[in-house]
CSV table of C-alpha atoms in Angstrom, one decimal:
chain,number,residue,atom,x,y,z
A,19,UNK,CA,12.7,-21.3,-48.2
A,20,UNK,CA,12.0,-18.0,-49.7
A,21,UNK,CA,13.0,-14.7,-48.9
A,22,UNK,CA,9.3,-13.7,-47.5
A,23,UNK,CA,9.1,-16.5,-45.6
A,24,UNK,CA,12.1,-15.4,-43.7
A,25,UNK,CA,11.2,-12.3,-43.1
A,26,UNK,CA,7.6,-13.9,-41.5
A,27,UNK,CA,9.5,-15.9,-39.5
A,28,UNK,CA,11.9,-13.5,-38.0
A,29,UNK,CA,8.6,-11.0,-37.8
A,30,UNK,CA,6.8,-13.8,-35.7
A,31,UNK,CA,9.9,-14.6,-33.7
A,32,UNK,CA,10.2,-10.7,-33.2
A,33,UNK,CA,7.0,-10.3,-32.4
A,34,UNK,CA,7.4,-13.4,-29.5
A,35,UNK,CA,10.2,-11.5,-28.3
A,36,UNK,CA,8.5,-8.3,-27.9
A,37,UNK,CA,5.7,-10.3,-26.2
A,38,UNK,CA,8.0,-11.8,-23.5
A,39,UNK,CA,9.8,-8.3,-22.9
A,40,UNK,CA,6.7,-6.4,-22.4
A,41,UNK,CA,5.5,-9.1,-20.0
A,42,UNK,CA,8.5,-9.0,-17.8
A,43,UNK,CA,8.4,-5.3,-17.7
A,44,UNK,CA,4.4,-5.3,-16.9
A,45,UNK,CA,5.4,-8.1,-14.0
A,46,UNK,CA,8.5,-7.0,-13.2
A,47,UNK,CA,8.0,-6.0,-9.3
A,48,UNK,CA,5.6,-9.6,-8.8
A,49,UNK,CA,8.5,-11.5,-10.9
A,50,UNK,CA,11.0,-10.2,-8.3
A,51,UNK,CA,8.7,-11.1,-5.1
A,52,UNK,CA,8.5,-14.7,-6.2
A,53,UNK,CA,12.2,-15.0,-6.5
A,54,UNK,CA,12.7,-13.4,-3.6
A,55,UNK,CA,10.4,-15.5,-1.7
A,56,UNK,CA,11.7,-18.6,-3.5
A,57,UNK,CA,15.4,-17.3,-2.4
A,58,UNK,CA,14.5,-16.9,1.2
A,59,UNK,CA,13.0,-19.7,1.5
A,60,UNK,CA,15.9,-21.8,0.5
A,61,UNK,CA,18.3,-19.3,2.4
A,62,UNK,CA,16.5,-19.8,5.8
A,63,UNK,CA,14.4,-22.9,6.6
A,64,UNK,CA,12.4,-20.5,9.2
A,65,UNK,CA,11.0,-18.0,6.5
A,66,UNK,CA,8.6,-20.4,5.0
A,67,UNK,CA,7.1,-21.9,8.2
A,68,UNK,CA,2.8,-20.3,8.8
A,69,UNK,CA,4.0,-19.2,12.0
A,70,UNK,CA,6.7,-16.3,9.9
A,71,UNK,CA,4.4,-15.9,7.0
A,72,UNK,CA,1.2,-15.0,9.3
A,73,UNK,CA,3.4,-12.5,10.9
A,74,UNK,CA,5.2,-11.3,7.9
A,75,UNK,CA,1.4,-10.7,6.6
A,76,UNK,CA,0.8,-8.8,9.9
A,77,UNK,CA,3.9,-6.7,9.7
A,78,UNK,CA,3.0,-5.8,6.3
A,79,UNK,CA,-0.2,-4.4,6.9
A,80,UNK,CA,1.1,-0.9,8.2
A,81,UNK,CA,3.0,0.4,6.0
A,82,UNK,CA,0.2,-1.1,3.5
A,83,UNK,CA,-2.8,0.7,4.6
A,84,UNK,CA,-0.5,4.1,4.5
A,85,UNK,CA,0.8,2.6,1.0
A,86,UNK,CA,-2.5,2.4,-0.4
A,87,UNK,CA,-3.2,6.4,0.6
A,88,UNK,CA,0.3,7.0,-0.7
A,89,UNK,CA,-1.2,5.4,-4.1
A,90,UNK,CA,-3.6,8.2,-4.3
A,91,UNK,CA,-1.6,11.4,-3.3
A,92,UNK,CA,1.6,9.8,-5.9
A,93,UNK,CA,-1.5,9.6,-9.1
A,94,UNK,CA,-1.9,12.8,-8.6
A,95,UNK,CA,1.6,14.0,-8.5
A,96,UNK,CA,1.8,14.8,-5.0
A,97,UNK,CA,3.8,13.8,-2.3
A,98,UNK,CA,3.2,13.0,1.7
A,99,UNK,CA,6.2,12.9,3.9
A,100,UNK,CA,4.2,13.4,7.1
A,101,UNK,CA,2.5,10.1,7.3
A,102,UNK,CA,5.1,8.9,9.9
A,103,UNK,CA,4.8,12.0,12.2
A,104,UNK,CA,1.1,11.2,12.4
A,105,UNK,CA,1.5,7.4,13.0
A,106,UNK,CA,3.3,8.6,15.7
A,107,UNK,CA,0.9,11.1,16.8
A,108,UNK,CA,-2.1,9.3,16.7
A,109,UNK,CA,-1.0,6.4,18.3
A,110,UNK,CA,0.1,9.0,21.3
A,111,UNK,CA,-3.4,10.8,21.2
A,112,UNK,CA,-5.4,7.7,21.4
A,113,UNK,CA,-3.3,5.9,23.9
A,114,UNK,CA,-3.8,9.4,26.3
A,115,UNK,CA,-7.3,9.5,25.8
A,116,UNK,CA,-7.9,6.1,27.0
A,117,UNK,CA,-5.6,7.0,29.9
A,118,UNK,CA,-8.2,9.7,30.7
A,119,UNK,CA,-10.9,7.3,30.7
A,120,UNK,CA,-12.3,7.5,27.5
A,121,UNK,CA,-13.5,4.2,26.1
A,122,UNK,CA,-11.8,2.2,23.1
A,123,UNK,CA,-14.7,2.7,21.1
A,124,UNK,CA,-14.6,6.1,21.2
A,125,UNK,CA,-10.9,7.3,21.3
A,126,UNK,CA,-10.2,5.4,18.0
A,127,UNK,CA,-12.8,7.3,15.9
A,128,UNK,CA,-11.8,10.6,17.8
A,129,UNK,CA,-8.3,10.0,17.2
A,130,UNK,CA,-9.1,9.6,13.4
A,131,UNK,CA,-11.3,12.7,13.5
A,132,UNK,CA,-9.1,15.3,15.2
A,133,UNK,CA,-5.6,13.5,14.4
A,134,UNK,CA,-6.3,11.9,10.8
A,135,UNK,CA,-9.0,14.5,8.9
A,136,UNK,CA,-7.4,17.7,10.8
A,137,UNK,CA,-3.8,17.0,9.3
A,138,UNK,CA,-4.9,15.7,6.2
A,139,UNK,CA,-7.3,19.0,5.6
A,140,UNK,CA,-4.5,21.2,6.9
A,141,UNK,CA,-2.5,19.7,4.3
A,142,UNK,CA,-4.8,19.7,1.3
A,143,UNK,CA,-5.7,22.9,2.1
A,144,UNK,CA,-2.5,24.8,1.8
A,145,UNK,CA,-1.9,22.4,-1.1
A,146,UNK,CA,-4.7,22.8,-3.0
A,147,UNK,CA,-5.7,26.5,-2.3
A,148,UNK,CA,-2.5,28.3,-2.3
A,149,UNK,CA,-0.9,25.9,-4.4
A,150,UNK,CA,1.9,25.5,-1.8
A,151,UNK,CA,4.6,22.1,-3.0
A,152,UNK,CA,3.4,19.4,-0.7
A,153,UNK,CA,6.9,18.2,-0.2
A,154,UNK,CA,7.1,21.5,1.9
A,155,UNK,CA,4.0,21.7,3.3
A,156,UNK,CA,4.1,17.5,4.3
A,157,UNK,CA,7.7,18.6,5.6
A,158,UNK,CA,6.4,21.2,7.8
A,159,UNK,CA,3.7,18.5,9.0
A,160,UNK,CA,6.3,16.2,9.7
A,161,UNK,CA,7.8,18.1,11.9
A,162,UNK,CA,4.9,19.5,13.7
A,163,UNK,CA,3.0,16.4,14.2
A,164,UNK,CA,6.3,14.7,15.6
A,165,UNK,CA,6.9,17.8,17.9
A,166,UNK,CA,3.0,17.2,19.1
A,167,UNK,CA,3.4,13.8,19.9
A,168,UNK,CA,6.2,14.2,21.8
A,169,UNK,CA,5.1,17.4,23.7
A,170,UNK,CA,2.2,15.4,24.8
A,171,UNK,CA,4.1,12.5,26.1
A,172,UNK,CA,6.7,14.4,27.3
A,173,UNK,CA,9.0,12.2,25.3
A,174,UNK,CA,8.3,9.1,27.4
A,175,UNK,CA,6.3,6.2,26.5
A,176,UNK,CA,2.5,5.9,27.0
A,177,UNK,CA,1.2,2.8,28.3
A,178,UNK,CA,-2.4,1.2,27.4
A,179,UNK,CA,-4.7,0.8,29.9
A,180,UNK,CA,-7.7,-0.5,28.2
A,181,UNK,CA,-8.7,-4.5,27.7
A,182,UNK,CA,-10.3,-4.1,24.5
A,183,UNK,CA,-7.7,-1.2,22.8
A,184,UNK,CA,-4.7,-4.8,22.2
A,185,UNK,CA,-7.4,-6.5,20.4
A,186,UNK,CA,-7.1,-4.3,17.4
A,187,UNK,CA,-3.7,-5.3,16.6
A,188,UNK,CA,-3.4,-8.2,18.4
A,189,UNK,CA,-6.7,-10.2,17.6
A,190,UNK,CA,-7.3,-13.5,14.9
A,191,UNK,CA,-10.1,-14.8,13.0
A,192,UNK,CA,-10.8,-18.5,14.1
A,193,UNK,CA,-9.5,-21.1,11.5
A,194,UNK,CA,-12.6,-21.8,10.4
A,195,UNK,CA,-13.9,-18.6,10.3
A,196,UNK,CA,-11.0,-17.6,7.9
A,197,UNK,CA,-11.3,-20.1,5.9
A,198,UNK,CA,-14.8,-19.4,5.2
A,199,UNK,CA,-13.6,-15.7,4.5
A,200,UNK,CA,-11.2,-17.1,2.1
A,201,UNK,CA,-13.6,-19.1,0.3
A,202,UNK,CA,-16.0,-16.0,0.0
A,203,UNK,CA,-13.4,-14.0,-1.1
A,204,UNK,CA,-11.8,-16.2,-3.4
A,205,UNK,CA,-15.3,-16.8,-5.1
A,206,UNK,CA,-16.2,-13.0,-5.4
A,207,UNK,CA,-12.3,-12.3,-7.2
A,208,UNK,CA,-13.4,-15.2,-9.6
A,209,UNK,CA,-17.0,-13.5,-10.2
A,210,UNK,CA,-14.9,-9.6,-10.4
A,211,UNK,CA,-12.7,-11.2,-13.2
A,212,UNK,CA,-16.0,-12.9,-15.1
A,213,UNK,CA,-17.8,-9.7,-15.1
A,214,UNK,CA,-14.7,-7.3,-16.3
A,215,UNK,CA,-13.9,-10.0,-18.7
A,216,UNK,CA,-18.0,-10.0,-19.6
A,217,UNK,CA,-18.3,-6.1,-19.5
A,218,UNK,CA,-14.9,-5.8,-22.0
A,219,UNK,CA,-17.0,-8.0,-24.6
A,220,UNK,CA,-20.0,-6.3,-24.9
A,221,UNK,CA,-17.8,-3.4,-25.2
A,222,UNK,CA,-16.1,-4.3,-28.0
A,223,UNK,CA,-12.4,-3.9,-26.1
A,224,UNK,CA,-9.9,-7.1,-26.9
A,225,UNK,CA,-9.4,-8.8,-23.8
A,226,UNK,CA,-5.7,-9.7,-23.2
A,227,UNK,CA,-5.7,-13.2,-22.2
A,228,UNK,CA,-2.2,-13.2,-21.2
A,229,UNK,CA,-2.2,-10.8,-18.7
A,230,UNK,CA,-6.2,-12.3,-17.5
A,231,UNK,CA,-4.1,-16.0,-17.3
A,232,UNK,CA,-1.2,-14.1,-15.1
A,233,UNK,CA,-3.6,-12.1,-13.1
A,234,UNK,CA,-5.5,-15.5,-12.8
A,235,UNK,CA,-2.5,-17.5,-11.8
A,236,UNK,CA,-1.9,-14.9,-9.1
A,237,UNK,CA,-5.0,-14.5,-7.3
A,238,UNK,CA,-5.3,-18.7,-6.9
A,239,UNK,CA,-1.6,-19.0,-6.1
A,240,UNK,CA,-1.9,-16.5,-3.9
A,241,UNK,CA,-5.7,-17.3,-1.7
A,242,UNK,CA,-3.9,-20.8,-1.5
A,243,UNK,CA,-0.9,-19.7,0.3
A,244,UNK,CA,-3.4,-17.7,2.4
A,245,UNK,CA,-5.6,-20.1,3.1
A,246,UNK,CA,-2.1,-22.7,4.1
A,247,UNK,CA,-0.8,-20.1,6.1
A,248,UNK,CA,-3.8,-18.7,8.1
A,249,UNK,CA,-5.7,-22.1,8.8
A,250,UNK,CA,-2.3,-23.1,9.7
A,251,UNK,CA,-1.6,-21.0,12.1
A,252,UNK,CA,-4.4,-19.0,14.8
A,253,UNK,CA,-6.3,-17.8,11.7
A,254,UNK,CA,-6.3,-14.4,10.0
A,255,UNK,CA,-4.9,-11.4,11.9
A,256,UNK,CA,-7.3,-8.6,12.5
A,257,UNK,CA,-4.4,-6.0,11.3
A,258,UNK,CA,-4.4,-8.5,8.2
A,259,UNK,CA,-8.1,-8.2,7.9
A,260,UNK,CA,-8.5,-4.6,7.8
A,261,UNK,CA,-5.9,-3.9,5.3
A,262,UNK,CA,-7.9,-6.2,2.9
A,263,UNK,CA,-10.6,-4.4,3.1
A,264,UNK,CA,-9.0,-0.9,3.0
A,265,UNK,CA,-6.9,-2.7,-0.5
A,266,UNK,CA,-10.5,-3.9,-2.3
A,267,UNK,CA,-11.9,-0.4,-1.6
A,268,UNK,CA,-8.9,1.5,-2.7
A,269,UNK,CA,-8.6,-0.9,-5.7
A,270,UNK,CA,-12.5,0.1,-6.6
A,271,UNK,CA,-12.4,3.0,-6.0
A,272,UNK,CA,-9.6,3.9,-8.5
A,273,UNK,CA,-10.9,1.0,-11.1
A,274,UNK,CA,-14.8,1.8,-11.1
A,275,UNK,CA,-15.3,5.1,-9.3
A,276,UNK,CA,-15.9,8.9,-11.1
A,277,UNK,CA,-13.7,9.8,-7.9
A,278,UNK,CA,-10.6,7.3,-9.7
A,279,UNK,CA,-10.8,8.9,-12.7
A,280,UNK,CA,-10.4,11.9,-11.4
A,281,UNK,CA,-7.4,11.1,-9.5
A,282,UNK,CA,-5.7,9.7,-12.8
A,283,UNK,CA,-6.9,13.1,-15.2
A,284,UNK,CA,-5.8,15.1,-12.5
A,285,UNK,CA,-2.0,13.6,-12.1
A,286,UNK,CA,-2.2,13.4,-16.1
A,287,UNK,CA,-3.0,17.0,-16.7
A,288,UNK,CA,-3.8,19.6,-13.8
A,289,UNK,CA,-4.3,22.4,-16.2
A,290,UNK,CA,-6.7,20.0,-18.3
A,291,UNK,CA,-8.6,18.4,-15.7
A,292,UNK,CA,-9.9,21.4,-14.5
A,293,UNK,CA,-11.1,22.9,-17.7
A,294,UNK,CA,-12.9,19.9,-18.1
A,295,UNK,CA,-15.0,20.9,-14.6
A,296,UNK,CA,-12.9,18.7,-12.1
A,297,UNK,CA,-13.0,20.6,-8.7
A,298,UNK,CA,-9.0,20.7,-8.4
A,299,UNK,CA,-9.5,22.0,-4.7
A,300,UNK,CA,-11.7,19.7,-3.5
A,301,UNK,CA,-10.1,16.9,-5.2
A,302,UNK,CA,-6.6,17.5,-3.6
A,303,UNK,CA,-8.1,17.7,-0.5
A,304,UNK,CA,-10.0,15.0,-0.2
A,305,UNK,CA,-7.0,12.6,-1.3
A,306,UNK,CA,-5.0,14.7,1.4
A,307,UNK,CA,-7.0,13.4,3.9
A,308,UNK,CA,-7.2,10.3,2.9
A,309,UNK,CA,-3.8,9.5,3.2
A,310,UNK,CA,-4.0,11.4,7.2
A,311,UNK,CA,-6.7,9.4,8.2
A,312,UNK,CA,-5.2,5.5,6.7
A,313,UNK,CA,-1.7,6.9,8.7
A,314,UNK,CA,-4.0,7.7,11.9
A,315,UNK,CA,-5.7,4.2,11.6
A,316,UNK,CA,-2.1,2.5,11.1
A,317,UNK,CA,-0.6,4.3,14.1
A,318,UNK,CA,-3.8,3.1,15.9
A,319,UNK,CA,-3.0,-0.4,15.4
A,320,UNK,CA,0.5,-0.5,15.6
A,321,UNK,CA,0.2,1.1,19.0
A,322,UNK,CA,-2.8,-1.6,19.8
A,323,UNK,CA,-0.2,-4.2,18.6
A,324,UNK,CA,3.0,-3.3,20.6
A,325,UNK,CA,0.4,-2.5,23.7
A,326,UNK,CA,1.8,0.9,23.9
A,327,UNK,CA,2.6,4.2,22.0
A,328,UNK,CA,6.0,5.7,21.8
A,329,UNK,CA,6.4,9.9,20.3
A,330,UNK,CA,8.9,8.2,17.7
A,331,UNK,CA,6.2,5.5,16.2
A,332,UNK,CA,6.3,5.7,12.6
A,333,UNK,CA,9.9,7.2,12.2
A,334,UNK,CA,11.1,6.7,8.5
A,335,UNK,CA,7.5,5.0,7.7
A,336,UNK,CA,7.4,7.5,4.8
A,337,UNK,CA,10.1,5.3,3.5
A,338,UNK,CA,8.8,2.4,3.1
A,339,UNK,CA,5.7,3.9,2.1
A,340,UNK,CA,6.8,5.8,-1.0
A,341,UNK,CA,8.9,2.7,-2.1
A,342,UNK,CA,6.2,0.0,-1.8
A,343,UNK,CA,4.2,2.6,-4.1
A,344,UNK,CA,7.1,3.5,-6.6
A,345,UNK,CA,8.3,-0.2,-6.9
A,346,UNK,CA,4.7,-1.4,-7.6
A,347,UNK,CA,4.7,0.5,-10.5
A,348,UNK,CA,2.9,4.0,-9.8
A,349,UNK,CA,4.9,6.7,-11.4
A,350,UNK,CA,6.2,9.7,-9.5
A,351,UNK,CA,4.8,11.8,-12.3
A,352,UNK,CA,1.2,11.1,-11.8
A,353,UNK,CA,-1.5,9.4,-13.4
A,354,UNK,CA,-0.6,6.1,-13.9
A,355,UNK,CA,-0.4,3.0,-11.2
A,356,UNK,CA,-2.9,0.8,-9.5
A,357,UNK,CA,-3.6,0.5,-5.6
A,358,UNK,CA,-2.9,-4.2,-6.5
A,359,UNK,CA,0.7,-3.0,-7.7
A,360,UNK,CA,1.5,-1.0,-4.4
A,361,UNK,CA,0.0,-4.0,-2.7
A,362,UNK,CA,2.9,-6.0,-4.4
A,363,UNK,CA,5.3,-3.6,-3.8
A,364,UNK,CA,4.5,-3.6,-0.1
A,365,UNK,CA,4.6,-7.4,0.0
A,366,UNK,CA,8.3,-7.1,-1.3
A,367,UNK,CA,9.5,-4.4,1.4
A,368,UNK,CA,7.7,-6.6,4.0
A,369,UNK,CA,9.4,-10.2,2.5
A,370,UNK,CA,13.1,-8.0,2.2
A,371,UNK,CA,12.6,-6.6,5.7
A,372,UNK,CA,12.0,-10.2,6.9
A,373,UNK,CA,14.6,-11.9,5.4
A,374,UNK,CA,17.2,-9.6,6.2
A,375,UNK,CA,16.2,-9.9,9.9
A,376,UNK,CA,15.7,-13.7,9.6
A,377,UNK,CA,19.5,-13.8,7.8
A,378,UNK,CA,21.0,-11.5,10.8
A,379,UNK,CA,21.2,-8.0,8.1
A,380,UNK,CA,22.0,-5.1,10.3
A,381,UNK,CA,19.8,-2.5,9.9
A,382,UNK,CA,21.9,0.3,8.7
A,383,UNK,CA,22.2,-2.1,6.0
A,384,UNK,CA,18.3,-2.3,5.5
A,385,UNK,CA,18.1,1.2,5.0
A,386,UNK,CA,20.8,1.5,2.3
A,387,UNK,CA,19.4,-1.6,0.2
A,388,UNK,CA,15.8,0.1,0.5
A,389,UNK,CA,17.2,3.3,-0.5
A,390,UNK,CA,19.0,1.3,-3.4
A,391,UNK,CA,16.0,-0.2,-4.4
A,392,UNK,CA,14.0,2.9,-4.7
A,393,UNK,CA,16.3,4.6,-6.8
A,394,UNK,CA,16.2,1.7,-9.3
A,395,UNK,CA,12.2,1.7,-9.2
A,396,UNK,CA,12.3,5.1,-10.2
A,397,UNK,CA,15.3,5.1,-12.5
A,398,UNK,CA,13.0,2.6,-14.3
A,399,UNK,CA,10.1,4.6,-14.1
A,400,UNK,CA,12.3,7.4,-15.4
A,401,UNK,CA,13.3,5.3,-18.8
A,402,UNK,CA,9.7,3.6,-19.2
A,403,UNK,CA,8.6,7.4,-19.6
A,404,UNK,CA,11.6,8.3,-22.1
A,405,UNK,CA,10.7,5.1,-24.3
């Protein structure tokens, strides 16, 4: 054999390699939920069962919808640490407002209103305006929201009073109801993929097949499990339900929206994006809110879910939060990540929060493995950026 065709055969070999290293890095946080999954499942014959999963999916959902807000303020290369203060709070100020006789349809929209867009514009505002770190500003919020909540209650408990309030949390979709859902939903991912695929061709940009096959593999895998587990088993949670929602539209709105790419030039360059005519202010402030108003809704439903509300809801929420964004992949930086890798990440807090309950972890033990693992998500961020 001659000496070039050596050196093509170590290129192509090389080339292989780089192929596989890139893909485990792109995957790295799904790669790690399936083993984990697969582990636990194996470790505990109760983890697998649609009666764990459906609630696993459940529990997920609220630190997911605050996850996906988190997605937003993190592109941008801010930070919220008050988003368990105002769980918390909100799930206090809707609770008493129904106590005081004002219907469920009402006090959930007032509660996002006055709780969720009055923090999150107090908030952007000293953010955005006076240029103010949000770490210190969220701090300050943290504290005052959590001293609100417990002024009002006096630091007791607050009962619910209303019939309709429990549904919220509490509620499924019939079986066959969800499995129509699932069907239509399955169908419309198919048709998303199609068109991007479509839309990348007439554009003249290469399609990369191997991470359309993955993305592919994924998204069947995964409405399969779903439809297993939640035809299975009472149907789809409404918690479940809403978060799915929330996901699509924070996923389009960062993928297809002026409003996205915004958020991503913005955490890319501040100083850039608004000589190019991007309202810094308004953008900030917006996002700011965002984030309030998915923590009031979560607080909400957690509080419809454990038929009560407690001052000291949402304690450490930020947590869990910030780790399901880092570890699915969004960079503390700014301006890079994607609202489907926080959905990931979240999945993997929720599955390691299971387990470790399932496998009799203590919980002081929880928090330092979390801790663990967000220092490794962002040590890796840290040497991605180097490279």
């Amino acid at each position: 054999m001659s000496a070039d065709s050596n050196v093509a055969g170590v290129g192509v070999g090389g080339a292989k390699e780089n192929h596989l290293i890139n893909f485990i890095k792109d995957n790295a946080t799904l790669i790690a939920l399936i083993v984990l999954v697969i582990g636990l499942s194996f470790a505990d014959d109760a983890f697998f069962t649609a009666r764990n999963l459906s609630n696993l999916s459940r529990q997920v959902t609220i630190i997911g919808i605050i996850a996906v807000g988190m997605t937003m303020v993190i592109l941008i290369a801010g930070i919220d640490l008050s988003v368990g203060s105002v769980v918390g709070l909100s799930a206090v100020v809707c609770t008493l407002m129904m106590q005081y006789g004002v219907p469920t349809v009402l006090a959930v929209p007032a509660t996002l209103l006055v709780v969720g867009v009055g923090i999150g514009a107090w908030n952007g505002f000293w953010i955005a305006k006076f240029n103010i770190p949000p770490f210190i500003i969220t701090l300050g919020m943290l504290t005052i929201a959590r001293g609100l909540a417990l002024t009002l209650t006096n630091g007791s408990s607050v009962p619910v009073t209303s019939d309709v309030f429990p549904l919220i949390g509490g509620a499924y979709i019939p079986p066959m109801m969800s499995s129509i859902v699932l069907i239509v939903c399955a169908a419309l991912a198919v048709f998303s993929i199609f068109r991007d695929v479509q839309q990348s061709k007439a554009h003249g940009v290469e399609v990369n097949m191997q991470e359309l096959l993955v993305n592919g593999a994924v998204m069947i895998g995964g409405f399969a499990l779903a439809f297993h587990v939640f035809t299975s088993y009472k149907g789809i949670p409404v918690p479940v339900a809403i978060f799915a929602v929330i996901a699509f539209a924070g996923i389009y709105t960062l993928n297809s929206t002026r409003f996205g790419r915004r958020l991503y030039a913005l955490g890319g360059n501040e100083d850039a994006a608004r000589l190019s005519g991007i309202n810094v202010v308004r953008t900030k402030m917006i996002v700011y809110t965002v984030i309030s108003v998915l923590s009031a809704l979560a607080g909400i439903i957690l509080a419809s879910r454990l038929n009560g509300a407690s001052p000291n809801l949402g304690t450490m929420f930020e947590l869990d939060a910030i780790a399901a964004v880092v570890i699915g992949g969004t960079s503390l930086a700014g301006g890079s990540g994607k609202v489907s890798g926080t959905i990931i990440g979240a999945l993997l807090i929720g599955v390691l929060n299971n387990g470790m309950s399932l496998l009799g972890v203590v919980t002081f033990y929880q928090l330092i493995i979390k801790g663990l693992i967000i220092i490794l998500a962002v040590w890796f961020d840290v040497m991605q950026k180097k490279k």
